[in-house]
Short mmCIF file of C-alpha atoms in Angstrom, two decimals:
data_model
loop_
_atom_site.label_atom_id
_atom_site.label_comp_id
_atom_site.label_asym_id
_atom_site.label_seq_id
_atom_site.Cartn_x
_atom_site.Cartn_y
_atom_site.Cartn_z
CA MET A 27 217.90 -24.29 86.50
CA LYS A 28 216.44 -21.70 84.33
CA LYS A 29 215.43 -20.16 87.88
CA ALA A 30 218.69 -20.05 89.06
CA PRO A 31 220.35 -16.00 87.61
CA THR A 32 217.14 -15.06 89.88
CA PHE A 33 217.43 -17.62 92.63
CA LEU A 34 221.47 -16.63 93.40
CA ALA A 35 220.66 -12.22 92.22
CA LEU A 36 218.42 -12.62 95.47
CA LEU A 37 220.30 -14.27 97.63
CA LEU A 38 223.51 -12.78 96.46
CA GLY A 39 221.62 -8.97 97.79
CA ALA A 40 219.77 -11.48 101.27
CA PHE A 41 223.51 -12.20 101.67
CA PHE A 42 224.87 -8.58 101.50
CA LEU A 43 221.57 -7.17 103.94
CA ALA A 44 222.29 -9.93 106.04
CA VAL A 45 226.63 -9.83 107.13
CA CYS A 46 225.25 -5.89 106.80
CA SER A 47 222.36 -5.17 108.68
CA GLU A 48 223.04 -4.19 112.30
CA VAL A 49 218.69 -3.89 112.66
CA THR A 50 216.89 -6.89 114.90
CA GLN A 51 213.21 -6.09 114.26
CA ALA A 52 209.83 -8.09 115.23
CA GLY A 53 207.56 -8.60 112.21
CA GLU A 54 210.55 -7.65 109.27
CA TYR A 55 213.30 -8.56 108.91
CA GLU A 56 215.35 -10.26 111.47
CA PRO A 57 219.89 -11.08 110.77
CA GLY A 58 219.70 -14.95 111.13
CA ARG A 59 216.13 -15.86 111.86
CA GLY A 60 214.75 -14.81 107.98
CA LEU A 61 211.80 -12.52 106.55
CA HIS A 62 208.63 -12.58 109.40
CA ILE A 63 206.14 -11.74 106.51
CA ASN A 64 203.34 -12.54 109.74
CA ASP A 65 202.80 -15.40 112.30
CA ASP A 66 201.79 -17.69 109.95
CA VAL A 67 204.78 -17.35 107.20
CA ARG A 68 208.95 -17.74 107.63
CA LEU A 69 211.92 -17.12 104.60
CA GLY A 70 214.75 -17.58 105.85
CA GLY A 71 217.93 -19.18 104.88
CA TYR A 72 221.86 -19.78 104.12
CA SER A 73 225.18 -19.58 102.02
CA PHE A 74 228.66 -19.37 102.15
CA LEU A 75 231.39 -17.71 100.17
CA SER A 76 234.89 -20.11 100.42
CA LEU A 77 238.63 -19.82 99.74
CA GLU A 78 239.75 -23.32 98.63
CA LEU A 79 243.64 -24.05 98.47
CA ARG A 80 244.00 -28.22 97.71
CA ASP A 81 246.46 -30.18 97.18
CA ASP A 82 244.42 -32.30 94.35
CA LYS A 83 241.90 -29.73 93.35
CA PRO A 84 242.80 -26.32 91.42
CA ASN A 85 242.37 -23.37 93.84
CA SER A 86 238.81 -22.21 94.47
CA LEU A 87 236.38 -19.59 95.62
CA GLU A 88 233.15 -20.82 95.15
CA LEU A 89 229.74 -19.06 96.56
CA GLY A 90 228.57 -22.40 97.74
CA ASP A 91 225.47 -23.43 98.80
CA LEU A 92 222.32 -21.17 98.22
CA SER A 93 219.72 -22.38 100.46
CA ALA A 94 216.32 -20.90 101.62
CA PHE A 95 213.87 -21.43 103.40
CA LEU A 96 210.28 -21.58 103.99
CA TRP A 97 208.42 -22.08 107.20
CA LEU A 98 204.67 -21.87 107.33
CA ARG A 99 201.80 -22.67 109.71
CA PHE A 100 198.29 -23.86 109.04
CA ASN A 101 197.54 -23.99 112.41
CA SER A 102 198.92 -24.63 116.30
CA ASP A 103 199.39 -28.65 115.37
CA LEU A 104 199.96 -28.21 111.94
CA LYS A 105 203.14 -26.67 109.78
CA LEU A 106 205.44 -26.81 106.76
CA PHE A 107 208.85 -26.55 106.38
CA SER A 108 211.03 -26.88 103.22
CA GLU A 109 214.20 -26.54 101.82
CA PHE A 110 215.81 -25.36 98.95
CA GLU A 111 218.91 -25.38 97.86
CA LEU A 112 221.55 -24.22 94.44
CA GLU A 113 224.25 -25.89 95.26
CA ASP A 114 227.86 -25.28 93.84
CA SER A 115 226.47 -21.73 92.06
CA PHE A 116 229.16 -20.00 91.08
CA ARG A 117 233.20 -20.45 90.87
CA ILE A 118 236.31 -19.61 90.33
CA GLU A 119 238.86 -21.62 90.11
CA SER A 120 243.03 -21.07 89.17
CA ASP A 121 242.10 -21.07 85.19
CA GLY A 122 239.06 -18.87 85.34
CA PRO A 123 235.60 -18.81 85.86
CA HIS A 124 233.34 -22.01 86.49
CA THR A 125 229.72 -21.00 86.28
CA GLY A 126 229.22 -25.08 88.81
CA LYS A 127 226.41 -27.26 87.82
CA GLN A 128 224.38 -25.29 89.71
CA ALA A 129 221.95 -27.84 90.52
CA SER A 130 219.19 -26.53 92.04
CA GLN A 131 217.58 -29.80 94.86
CA LEU A 132 214.74 -29.77 96.93
CA GLU A 133 216.66 -30.10 100.35
CA ARG A 134 213.60 -31.01 102.81
CA LEU A 135 209.85 -30.54 102.65
CA TYR A 136 207.92 -31.77 104.88
CA VAL A 137 204.26 -31.30 107.18
CA GLU A 138 205.08 -31.37 111.31
CA TYR A 139 202.11 -32.28 113.37
CA ASP A 140 202.62 -31.76 116.86
CA SER A 141 199.81 -32.77 118.27
CA ALA A 142 199.43 -32.67 122.80
CA SER A 143 199.93 -36.20 122.73
CA GLY A 144 203.51 -35.81 122.79
CA PHE A 145 203.92 -37.15 119.76
CA ASP A 146 204.53 -35.38 116.49
CA ILE A 147 205.21 -36.37 112.29
CA LYS A 148 206.51 -35.38 109.86
CA LEU A 149 206.16 -36.26 106.15
CA GLY A 150 207.62 -35.68 102.94
CA LYS A 151 211.65 -34.97 102.17
CA LEU A 152 213.61 -34.80 105.39
CA LEU A 153 217.19 -35.44 106.27
CA THR A 154 218.07 -38.40 107.05
CA PRO A 155 218.62 -38.61 111.56
CA ILE A 156 221.70 -40.45 111.70
CA GLY A 157 224.23 -38.39 113.87
CA THR A 158 223.62 -34.98 114.09
CA TRP A 159 225.82 -32.85 112.01
CA ASN A 160 223.76 -34.36 108.96
CA GLN A 161 220.66 -32.39 110.60
CA ILE A 162 222.22 -29.90 110.90
CA HIS A 163 225.38 -29.68 108.05
CA ALA A 164 224.42 -26.29 107.20
CA ALA A 165 227.71 -24.12 106.50
CA PRO A 166 226.75 -21.12 110.04
CA LEU A 167 226.08 -23.84 112.21
CA VAL A 168 229.55 -25.79 112.48
CA TRP A 169 232.44 -25.21 113.05
CA SER A 170 234.69 -26.32 110.02
CA THR A 171 234.05 -25.69 106.55
CA SER A 172 235.48 -28.84 105.32
CA ARG A 173 233.00 -31.51 106.22
CA PRO A 174 233.60 -35.31 107.35
CA PHE A 175 233.59 -37.69 105.20
CA THR A 176 231.71 -39.94 108.57
CA THR A 177 228.35 -37.56 108.09
CA ARG A 178 228.43 -38.00 104.11
CA MET A 179 229.74 -41.25 102.94
CA PHE A 180 227.91 -43.65 104.17
CA PHE A 181 224.67 -43.23 104.02
CA ASP A 182 222.14 -41.41 101.27
CA THR A 183 221.72 -38.00 103.70
CA GLY A 184 217.54 -37.44 102.95
CA ILE A 185 215.07 -39.88 103.37
CA THR A 186 211.09 -38.84 101.81
CA GLY A 187 208.90 -40.26 103.61
CA VAL A 188 207.38 -40.83 107.39
CA GLN A 189 209.52 -39.47 110.58
CA LEU A 190 207.93 -40.21 113.97
CA ASN A 191 208.68 -38.70 116.85
CA ARG A 192 208.28 -38.89 121.02
CA THR A 193 210.53 -36.25 123.49
CA PHE A 194 209.44 -36.91 127.21
CA LEU A 195 211.44 -36.98 130.28
CA TYR A 196 213.33 -40.08 131.86
CA GLY A 197 215.09 -39.41 135.30
CA GLY A 198 215.68 -35.98 134.16
CA LEU A 199 217.09 -36.44 130.80
CA ASP A 200 215.32 -35.31 127.96
CA VAL A 201 215.13 -38.93 125.03
CA ASN A 202 213.76 -38.19 121.81
CA ALA A 203 212.36 -41.33 120.67
CA SER A 204 212.41 -41.44 116.62
CA VAL A 205 211.67 -44.15 114.00
CA PHE A 206 211.43 -43.01 109.98
CA GLY A 207 211.00 -45.06 106.45
CA GLN A 208 211.17 -44.17 102.85
CA PHE A 209 208.18 -46.30 101.08
CA THR A 210 208.99 -44.33 97.87
CA ASP A 211 210.80 -42.63 95.27
CA GLN A 212 212.87 -39.89 96.74
CA LEU A 213 211.37 -36.64 95.92
CA ASP A 214 215.07 -35.17 94.87
CA GLU A 215 217.64 -37.51 94.67
CA GLY A 216 220.69 -36.81 96.14
CA ASP A 217 224.83 -36.49 94.63
CA GLY A 218 226.01 -39.33 97.65
CA PRO A 219 228.06 -42.09 97.18
CA GLN A 220 225.03 -43.95 98.44
CA ARG A 221 221.01 -43.66 97.19
CA ILE A 222 217.97 -45.15 99.36
CA ARG A 223 215.33 -46.75 97.37
CA ARG A 224 213.00 -48.00 100.54
CA GLY A 225 214.73 -48.01 103.61
CA ILE A 226 213.13 -48.26 107.70
CA GLY A 227 215.58 -47.05 111.11
CA GLY A 228 215.19 -45.69 114.20
CA ARG A 229 217.30 -42.76 116.92
CA LEU A 230 217.59 -43.21 120.12
CA LEU A 231 218.71 -40.45 121.49
CA VAL A 232 218.98 -38.77 125.28
CA ASN A 233 220.46 -34.82 126.12
CA HIS A 234 220.92 -33.20 130.07
CA GLN A 235 219.45 -29.82 129.46
CA GLU A 236 222.52 -29.09 126.15
CA GLN A 237 225.15 -29.53 128.33
CA TRP A 238 225.85 -33.50 127.09
CA GLN A 239 223.57 -36.28 124.57
CA LEU A 240 224.46 -39.08 123.93
CA ALA A 241 222.37 -41.08 120.08
CA LEU A 242 222.04 -43.82 118.40
CA SER A 243 221.07 -44.27 115.26
CA TYR A 244 220.07 -47.54 112.67
CA LEU A 245 218.77 -46.89 109.11
CA ARG A 246 218.17 -50.76 106.45
CA PHE A 247 218.17 -49.66 103.37
CA GLU A 248 218.35 -50.76 99.65
CA ASP A 249 220.85 -48.86 97.53
CA GLU A 250 220.33 -47.82 94.46
CA MET A 251 223.19 -47.34 93.52
CA GLN A 252 224.73 -51.30 94.32
CA ASP A 253 221.51 -52.72 94.45
CA ARG A 254 220.84 -54.26 98.33
CA TRP A 255 220.63 -53.59 100.83
CA GLU A 256 222.46 -52.23 103.03
CA HIS A 257 223.05 -52.31 107.53
CA VAL A 258 223.85 -48.48 108.65
CA LEU A 259 224.79 -47.48 112.36
CA GLY A 260 225.94 -44.54 113.62
CA SER A 261 226.73 -42.70 117.32
CA ASP A 262 227.01 -39.92 118.42
CA PHE A 263 227.76 -37.52 121.02
CA MET A 264 228.80 -34.18 122.79
CA TYR A 265 229.56 -33.05 126.02
CA ARG A 266 229.60 -28.62 126.59
CA SER A 267 231.04 -27.15 129.33
CA GLU A 268 232.13 -23.79 130.25
CA ARG A 269 235.39 -23.51 128.13
CA TRP A 270 235.33 -26.66 126.04
CA GLU A 271 232.78 -28.52 123.22
CA PHE A 272 233.63 -32.03 122.35
CA SER A 273 231.46 -34.48 119.97
CA GLY A 274 232.22 -37.65 117.79
CA GLU A 275 230.49 -39.49 115.55
CA THR A 276 231.04 -42.65 114.14
CA VAL A 277 229.41 -44.21 110.84
CA VAL A 278 229.32 -48.39 109.74
CA ASN A 279 227.55 -48.99 106.68
CA ASP A 280 227.86 -53.11 106.59
CA PRO A 281 226.46 -54.46 103.26
CA GLY A 282 226.24 -58.07 104.46
CA SER A 283 227.59 -60.97 102.40
CA GLY A 284 227.22 -58.58 99.41
CA GLY A 285 230.58 -56.34 100.27
CA LYS A 286 232.95 -54.67 102.66
CA ALA A 287 231.35 -52.96 105.60
CA THR A 288 232.64 -49.65 105.59
CA TRP A 289 232.73 -46.81 108.50
CA GLY A 290 234.02 -43.57 109.80
CA ALA A 291 234.41 -41.72 112.70
CA TYR A 292 235.11 -38.60 113.87
CA LEU A 293 236.48 -36.64 117.21
CA GLN A 294 236.01 -32.61 117.56
CA SER A 295 236.84 -30.52 120.44
CA VAL A 296 236.13 -26.72 120.56
CA TYR A 297 238.29 -24.42 122.29
CA LYS A 298 235.61 -21.42 124.22
CA THR A 299 238.55 -18.30 123.98
CA GLY A 300 235.42 -16.25 126.00
CA THR A 301 235.56 -14.24 122.64
CA ARG A 302 233.71 -14.71 120.09
CA ILE A 303 236.85 -16.82 118.47
CA TYR A 304 236.55 -20.30 118.61
CA PRO A 305 240.09 -22.60 118.47
CA PHE A 306 239.24 -26.35 116.31
CA LEU A 307 240.46 -29.74 116.69
CA ARG A 308 239.28 -33.03 113.98
CA LEU A 309 240.84 -36.38 113.87
CA GLU A 310 238.81 -38.41 111.56
CA HIS A 311 239.07 -42.23 110.18
CA ALA A 312 237.81 -42.89 107.15
CA GLU A 313 237.42 -46.09 105.45
CA LEU A 314 235.61 -46.47 102.48
CA ASP A 315 235.58 -49.68 99.00
CA THR A 316 238.92 -48.94 97.75
CA ASP A 317 240.00 -45.54 99.49
CA SER A 318 240.11 -44.43 102.93
CA GLY A 319 242.62 -41.43 104.68
CA SER A 320 242.68 -39.83 108.15
CA PRO A 321 242.12 -36.38 107.91
CA ALA A 322 242.87 -34.08 110.73
CA THR A 323 241.34 -30.18 110.41
CA VAL A 324 242.62 -27.91 112.49
CA GLY A 325 241.10 -23.91 112.56
CA PHE A 326 239.13 -20.85 113.24
CA ALA A 327 235.79 -20.31 113.97
CA TRP A 328 235.20 -16.70 114.34
CA LYS A 329 231.54 -15.41 114.80
CA TYR A 330 231.88 -12.03 113.39
CA LYS A 331 227.41 -11.44 114.52
CA PRO A 332 225.61 -13.46 115.70
CA ASN A 333 224.34 -15.33 112.65
CA VAL A 334 228.18 -14.33 110.89
CA VAL A 335 230.65 -16.81 110.88
CA PHE A 336 234.50 -16.72 109.28
CA LYS A 337 236.26 -19.45 109.54
CA ALA A 338 239.72 -20.50 107.98
CA GLU A 339 241.10 -24.35 109.21
CA ILE A 340 244.59 -25.81 107.60
CA VAL A 341 243.48 -29.84 106.36
CA ALA A 342 246.29 -32.66 106.64
CA GLY A 343 246.70 -35.74 106.81
CA SER A 344 247.49 -39.33 105.28
CA GLY A 345 245.46 -42.49 102.85
CA ASP A 346 243.92 -40.65 99.93
CA LEU A 347 240.74 -39.39 101.35
CA LYS A 348 243.02 -36.93 102.30
CA GLY A 349 241.55 -33.83 101.35
CA ASN A 350 245.12 -31.62 102.34
CA GLY A 351 244.64 -27.63 102.17
CA PHE A 352 243.78 -24.82 103.39
CA LEU A 353 240.14 -23.95 103.57
CA SER A 354 238.30 -20.40 104.48
CA SER A 355 234.78 -19.47 104.40
CA VAL A 356 232.34 -16.47 105.25
CA ALA A 357 229.30 -18.34 105.70
CA VAL A 358 225.70 -16.46 106.48
CA LEU A 359 222.30 -17.87 108.01
CA PHE A 360 219.91 -15.50 106.61
CA MET B 12 204.16 -24.25 175.28
CA ARG B 13 207.13 -26.35 174.62
CA SER B 14 204.85 -28.07 171.63
CA GLY B 15 203.45 -24.45 170.76
CA THR B 16 207.54 -22.92 169.91
CA SER B 17 207.86 -26.12 168.80
CA ILE B 18 205.75 -25.83 165.85
CA SER B 19 205.70 -21.99 165.84
CA ALA B 20 210.08 -23.04 165.22
CA ALA B 21 209.15 -25.88 162.58
CA LEU B 22 207.38 -22.73 159.95
CA PHE B 23 209.35 -20.46 160.68
CA VAL B 24 211.23 -22.04 159.17
CA THR B 25 209.92 -24.13 156.85
CA ALA B 26 208.34 -20.34 155.20
CA THR B 27 212.08 -19.70 155.46
CA ALA B 28 213.54 -22.33 152.81
CA LEU B 29 209.58 -22.16 150.82
CA ALA B 30 211.37 -18.08 150.17
CA ILE B 31 214.08 -18.70 149.31
CA LEU B 32 212.98 -21.45 146.76
CA SER B 33 211.07 -19.66 145.98
CA VAL B 34 210.66 -17.21 143.35
CA PRO B 35 210.98 -13.96 142.28
CA ALA B 36 214.21 -15.26 140.94
CA GLN B 37 217.36 -13.59 142.33
CA GLY B 38 220.36 -13.15 140.79
CA ALA B 39 222.99 -10.35 139.73
CA GLY B 40 221.01 -8.79 136.99
CA PRO B 41 217.20 -8.06 137.68
CA ASP B 42 214.12 -9.81 139.61
CA PHE B 43 211.48 -11.28 137.56
CA VAL B 44 208.60 -13.19 137.76
CA VAL B 45 207.09 -15.60 135.85
CA ILE B 46 203.20 -15.27 135.10
CA VAL B 47 200.91 -17.15 132.73
CA HIS B 48 197.42 -16.62 132.56
CA PRO B 49 194.58 -16.74 135.00
CA ALA B 50 193.00 -19.68 133.62
CA ASN B 51 196.00 -21.27 133.54
CA PRO B 52 195.78 -24.05 136.62
CA VAL B 53 199.53 -24.62 137.44
CA ASN B 54 200.58 -22.67 139.90
CA THR B 55 204.54 -23.48 140.00
CA LEU B 56 207.62 -25.25 137.23
CA THR B 57 210.52 -26.60 138.47
CA ARG B 58 213.36 -24.61 136.87
CA SER B 59 213.83 -27.70 134.06
CA ARG B 60 210.33 -27.57 133.12
CA LEU B 61 211.26 -24.34 132.74
CA GLU B 62 214.18 -24.27 130.41
CA ARG B 63 212.39 -27.10 128.67
CA ILE B 64 209.21 -24.71 127.93
CA TYR B 65 211.72 -21.88 126.92
CA ARG B 66 213.50 -24.21 124.95
CA ARG B 67 210.50 -25.42 123.04
CA SER B 68 211.38 -29.32 123.91
CA ALA B 69 207.54 -29.05 126.10
CA ARG B 70 204.92 -28.08 124.09
CA PHE B 71 201.96 -28.47 126.31
CA TRP B 72 200.73 -27.77 129.37
CA ASP B 73 198.72 -30.29 131.61
CA ASP B 74 196.10 -30.13 130.62
CA ARG B 75 197.08 -30.22 126.61
CA VAL B 76 197.16 -26.72 126.15
CA ARG B 77 200.21 -25.82 123.69
CA VAL B 78 202.22 -23.79 125.70
CA VAL B 79 202.73 -19.96 124.21
CA PRO B 80 207.07 -18.79 126.24
CA ILE B 81 207.37 -15.14 125.88
CA ASN B 82 210.77 -13.72 125.35
CA THR B 83 211.29 -9.75 125.48
CA SER B 84 213.75 -8.51 123.37
CA PHE B 85 217.60 -9.66 122.57
CA GLY B 86 219.95 -7.46 124.96
CA ASN B 87 217.71 -7.04 127.55
CA SER B 88 218.86 -7.13 131.75
CA LEU B 89 215.47 -9.11 132.41
CA ARG B 90 216.45 -11.87 129.62
CA ASP B 91 219.22 -11.71 130.34
CA SER B 92 218.76 -12.40 133.39
CA PHE B 93 216.26 -14.89 132.57
CA SER B 94 218.73 -16.81 130.25
CA ARG B 95 221.27 -17.04 133.09
CA GLU B 96 218.78 -18.55 135.89
CA ILE B 97 216.55 -20.63 134.33
CA LEU B 98 218.34 -21.71 130.81
CA ARG B 99 221.25 -21.22 132.32
CA SER B 100 222.83 -20.08 128.92
CA SER B 101 224.96 -16.87 127.68
CA PRO B 102 223.37 -15.64 125.32
CA ASP B 103 225.77 -16.61 122.91
CA GLU B 104 225.34 -20.60 123.53
CA LEU B 105 221.32 -19.02 123.44
CA VAL B 106 222.24 -17.78 119.71
CA SER B 107 224.00 -20.75 118.37
CA PHE B 108 221.05 -22.98 119.91
CA TRP B 109 218.17 -21.22 117.85
CA ASN B 110 219.95 -20.84 115.09
CA ARG B 111 220.70 -24.71 115.06
CA GLN B 112 216.47 -24.84 116.22
CA TYR B 113 215.99 -22.24 112.98
CA PHE B 114 217.67 -24.97 110.77
CA GLN B 115 215.25 -27.83 111.88
CA GLY B 116 212.07 -25.03 111.64
CA VAL B 117 211.66 -24.82 114.87
CA MET B 118 211.51 -20.80 116.13
CA PRO B 119 212.33 -19.64 119.01
CA PRO B 120 209.67 -17.47 121.88
CA PRO B 121 208.11 -15.02 119.95
CA VAL B 122 209.34 -11.44 121.21
CA LEU B 123 207.90 -8.97 122.06
CA LYS B 124 209.56 -5.82 122.99
CA SER B 125 208.59 -4.76 127.07
CA PRO B 126 207.63 -6.15 130.07
CA ALA B 127 204.18 -4.60 129.66
CA ALA B 128 203.61 -6.06 126.71
CA VAL B 129 204.42 -9.15 127.36
CA ARG B 130 202.00 -8.62 130.65
CA ALA B 131 199.23 -7.78 128.19
CA TYR B 132 199.67 -11.03 126.13
CA VAL B 133 199.59 -13.31 128.54
CA ALA B 134 196.87 -12.08 130.03
CA THR B 135 194.68 -12.47 126.68
CA THR B 136 196.95 -15.80 125.97
CA ARG B 137 195.58 -19.33 127.90
CA GLY B 138 198.57 -20.85 127.18
CA ALA B 139 201.19 -17.95 127.84
CA VAL B 140 204.05 -18.57 129.89
CA GLY B 141 206.37 -15.53 130.19
CA TYR B 142 208.26 -13.10 132.99
CA ILE B 143 208.37 -9.52 134.17
CA PRO B 144 209.67 -6.61 136.70
CA ALA B 145 207.88 -7.43 139.37
CA ASP B 146 206.18 -4.58 140.11
CA LEU B 147 204.30 -4.44 137.08
CA LEU B 148 202.46 -7.73 138.58
CA ASP B 149 198.83 -7.00 138.30
CA ASP B 150 195.58 -9.27 138.92
CA THR B 151 195.45 -10.25 134.94
CA VAL B 152 198.08 -12.87 135.32
CA LYS B 153 198.69 -15.32 137.68
CA VAL B 154 202.29 -15.66 139.25
CA VAL B 155 204.49 -19.30 138.89
CA ASP B 156 206.80 -19.77 141.98
CA ILE B 157 209.40 -21.74 140.48
CA LEU B 158 209.65 -24.66 143.20
CA GLY B 159 214.10 -26.24 143.07
CA GLU B 160 215.95 -28.26 139.61
#
């Protein structure tokens, strides 16, 4: 917790530099690609500033996740990647400023061995490979300020363990198959509704030249919060054309005889106007244990710079999970 | 004689077809040739293989040497031509792609500021691959033909 003010000051400085910088120089700081210390060490990160005017929460202006990456290459086959995050760092609400919980979290810390055999192995704390959103959830990389319930309410978003990947060509398609598992305690626990104690799963992704992709994911895990084993089955897709991008995910969590199955699904379309403005529409439905809801989100993202995105959206829907209101943010990839 | 004419015609058609399909790559921008280290046994690549190399999904040559793809600077017309013809993506789409990869710990190909620097790097790095204007070719590097998809 004591690290928070220093970290906050550093990240605010980097935020300002990233927004203002016009210079791209190899060997130094490159906006959106981090601080290139040398060929083997790079520092980076992201952050966002958001304005939320929601029906179910006090109005707020928040400096959101402050995230720092460290990329370290030991040799051509072995590297380390870490992401340290300061969550909910500073917030001004209708009744005045709040410092937030300022919880620091080790989001990711893994070593990766990439062998010429076509396999690569990651060992450490990883993002759970279910769906696409969870694996690229950083604010500058996604179109909306709000995050779909489907991508965070049905499984622990991080695992501490091992992931074995194999990428190969099949019939002109890029296929990525991975198996993963957690066999030890979580390195740094998240604050989602699930907490994985042990688990094993897999993901199969088929990609055609970044034009479309289709994936299936499965996870069998012991939920520490519920003290039971649960199945998670996920599917996701993406299709890009010259003018449109369509994507979607479904996730089902089934605890078997131990409880009620819960699920969520969303569909999202993004229109490429030919400028840097990208209108989007997302429809979602989520069924949790006690609550359910169908939020619809419409808005736009303006890619002011390759690493700086302004977003504005309206959320309107029915049910308990709607979170209706207006959200806007600026997100920066350092 | 008739047989000789037929063979000549067949050879002409084949040569014309090869000339159309092979490098230098043609497009709206400047022409480029794809180069590798002279010791690299590869002589031809398909466009899709080269695309996977530059997107870092193909990471090793057939002889298990690690591929080191090299780019020229962002905004360079040669890079624009290469991105359009080989990667078939606009610069903005590629930025989004590399933003996602960067978040996942995968770095984009290193950038060298000039085609001459690319040639010099490829000439001294066993697994390197790059692209340069055809008029910069010399015998320190080897040209790889791009044949088909």
